[in-house]
Amino acid sequence: MANSFKRRDATEEEIHSLRHVADEIPLTAWLVAWTGAAQRFAYYGVTVPWQNYIQNPAGNSILPGKLGLGQSTATTINNSFLLFGYLTPLPLAIASDTWIGRYKTLVISLGALLAGCLVLFVTSLPDALLGKGVGAGGLAVAMVLIGLGQGGVQAVIYPLLGDQLSEEFPQLIQTRKGEFVITDRSLTIQYAFNAYYWMINIAALSSIATTFMEKYIGFWAAYLLPTCFLSTAMAPLIFWNKSLNKLLPEGNVLTQAIKVLMLAARSNFRLAAAHPSYQQLHSNRTVPWTSTFVTEIQCGIRACRVMLCFIVFYLCYNQVINNIISQAGQMNTSGISNDTIQSLNPIACIVLGPLLQKVLFPFLFRRRIPFGPIPRMAVAFIFIAFGMAYAAGIQQLIYTRKPCYKHPLSCAAAMLPSGERRPNDISVWIQIPVHFLLAIGEILGFVSLSEYAYGQAPANMKALVQAFQALTAAMGAALGG
């Protein structure tokens, strides 16, 4: 029977002749993925309603709001928050890799996120309970706490997930159908990271519930839901933390990396000059690192160079949480809150993710068509570009429809007897292709980038390299501001 065969190290001949598959994902990896998904549930649950919360005044049943600061200010505040959230992973990644470790960083970050959700819930209660003027201050405090929490989780979640996967030599195993196959760590990482991304997109559907609650109950109810969910979802991670594979932080690894880069900079940025043999021969110096460490630094720099290409990618993708929401508010939403439409993006990821992982990738692999992380990222840029072009076409189409044409919601003809404003006569569902195009782009782009960065980064600097990805996202958010 298939399950009677005991797995063993594969021979070179078997590695080259047999089909490669992903290995089984351990329960500890699923625990980390569940925690990351819970964080995304809370994050999207509180942040997606922000555009309306900041932009629109209270009292409009069509477009819910509270602070009434306008679209331009709301978009600027949202982009500033994104910028802050993208900058925080770097210092937290340094603390993680050199001092407190990835697990503790994750727990502390989740605690900060939970505190931010709680502040937001309390300060979004009706003015009759708290008085006017509390909402803006509470939002500012919440944004700081949530940005810190989001940054810490973003820095360590993929490295901690990858740490749970086996480092074994390729194994010969037998499937239930009796076929002998080879486990491939790169395919295991690809499968685990794609599965995690699929899970966080399911979690992102929390925005459907919170945007309905903001419209029909109130913002306080919308923020209470993610607060309660996150507080209970953290329990399994803390309870079973001893089962996790936790790499100990190495306090000197960052110092050594800086010294390697300084030596390379003095030699016209040649990393070969930092190798121990080169230093011994040319400077009669014994350095505390190995040639392998220098090679790992070189691979990490290569990953960072790839990440820099994603600045424009993030600039385009960030439109999903601000300007595309505002664009939906200029259209006929059929009674649905304009920021609920944003949930089409994670729905598209949920539908398309398994198709890519289970159909497209195996199809290309069987035909020996290379489609590694770099080609996948290149294709991702194409889909993101198509999505932005389609969104621009929609905006032009909005400008051709009455009652306000090129001035949606702001002309006299849009004013209804109830005091509310009527959007232009075009259905919001025309935005569906935008979200599906962007979904394909982000699956191929973000997951492949995280996979590539994890594989290239030095073992004890994976959080730091992952945080550099957030830094490129910050640059994209800054351009969008």
PDB file of C-alpha atoms in Angstrom, residues 8 22 24 33 61 70 85-86 129 135 148 167 170 202 213 235 259 271 319 327 342 383 391 435 440 452:
ATOM      1  CA  ARG A   8      13.821   8.670   2.587  1.00  0.00           C
ATOM      2  CA  ALA A  22       5.071  20.172  -2.392  1.00  0.00           C
ATOM      3  CA  GLU A  24       2.897  18.271   3.650  1.00  0.00           C
ATOM      4  CA  ALA A  33      -1.228  31.294   8.868  1.00  0.00           C
ATOM      5  CA  SER A  61     -27.874  57.438   4.617  1.00  0.00           C
ATOM      6  CA  GLY A  70     -13.659  65.651   2.234  1.00  0.00           C
ATOM      7  CA  GLY A  85       2.430  51.356   8.232  1.00  0.00           C
ATOM      8  CA  TYR A  86       4.992  50.601   5.554  1.00  0.00           C
ATOM      9  CA  LEU A 129     -22.201  59.470  24.517  1.00  0.00           C
ATOM     10  CA  GLY A 135     -13.484  61.054  16.841  1.00  0.00           C
ATOM     11  CA  LEU A 148       2.728  49.680  14.489  1.00  0.00           C
ATOM     12  CA  GLU A 167      14.587  22.112   5.779  1.00  0.00           C
ATOM     13  CA  PRO A 170      14.537  16.319  -1.124  1.00  0.00           C
ATOM     14  CA  ILE A 202     -11.002  35.211   3.036  1.00  0.00           C
ATOM     15  CA  MET A 213     -22.615  47.734   9.758  1.00  0.00           C
ATOM     16  CA  ALA A 235      -5.405  32.715  21.988  1.00  0.00           C
ATOM     17  CA  LYS A 259      30.614  45.563   8.092  1.00  0.00           C
ATOM     18  CA  LEU A 271      31.156  41.971  -2.234  1.00  0.00           C
ATOM     19  CA  GLN A 319      -5.906  52.820  -5.325  1.00  0.00           C
ATOM     20  CA  GLN A 327     -15.031  56.389  -7.614  1.00  0.00           C
ATOM     21  CA  GLN A 342     -13.905  46.893  -2.427  1.00  0.00           C
ATOM     22  CA  PHE A 383      -2.272  42.759 -15.084  1.00  0.00           C
ATOM     23  CA  ALA A 391     -10.300  52.130 -13.964  1.00  0.00           C
ATOM     24  CA  HIS A 435     -10.863  44.007  -9.044  1.00  0.00           C
ATOM     25  CA  ILE A 440      -4.409  38.339 -10.577  1.00  0.00           C
ATOM     26  CA  TYR A 452      11.595  35.165  -3.584  1.00  0.00           C
TER      27      TYR A 452
END
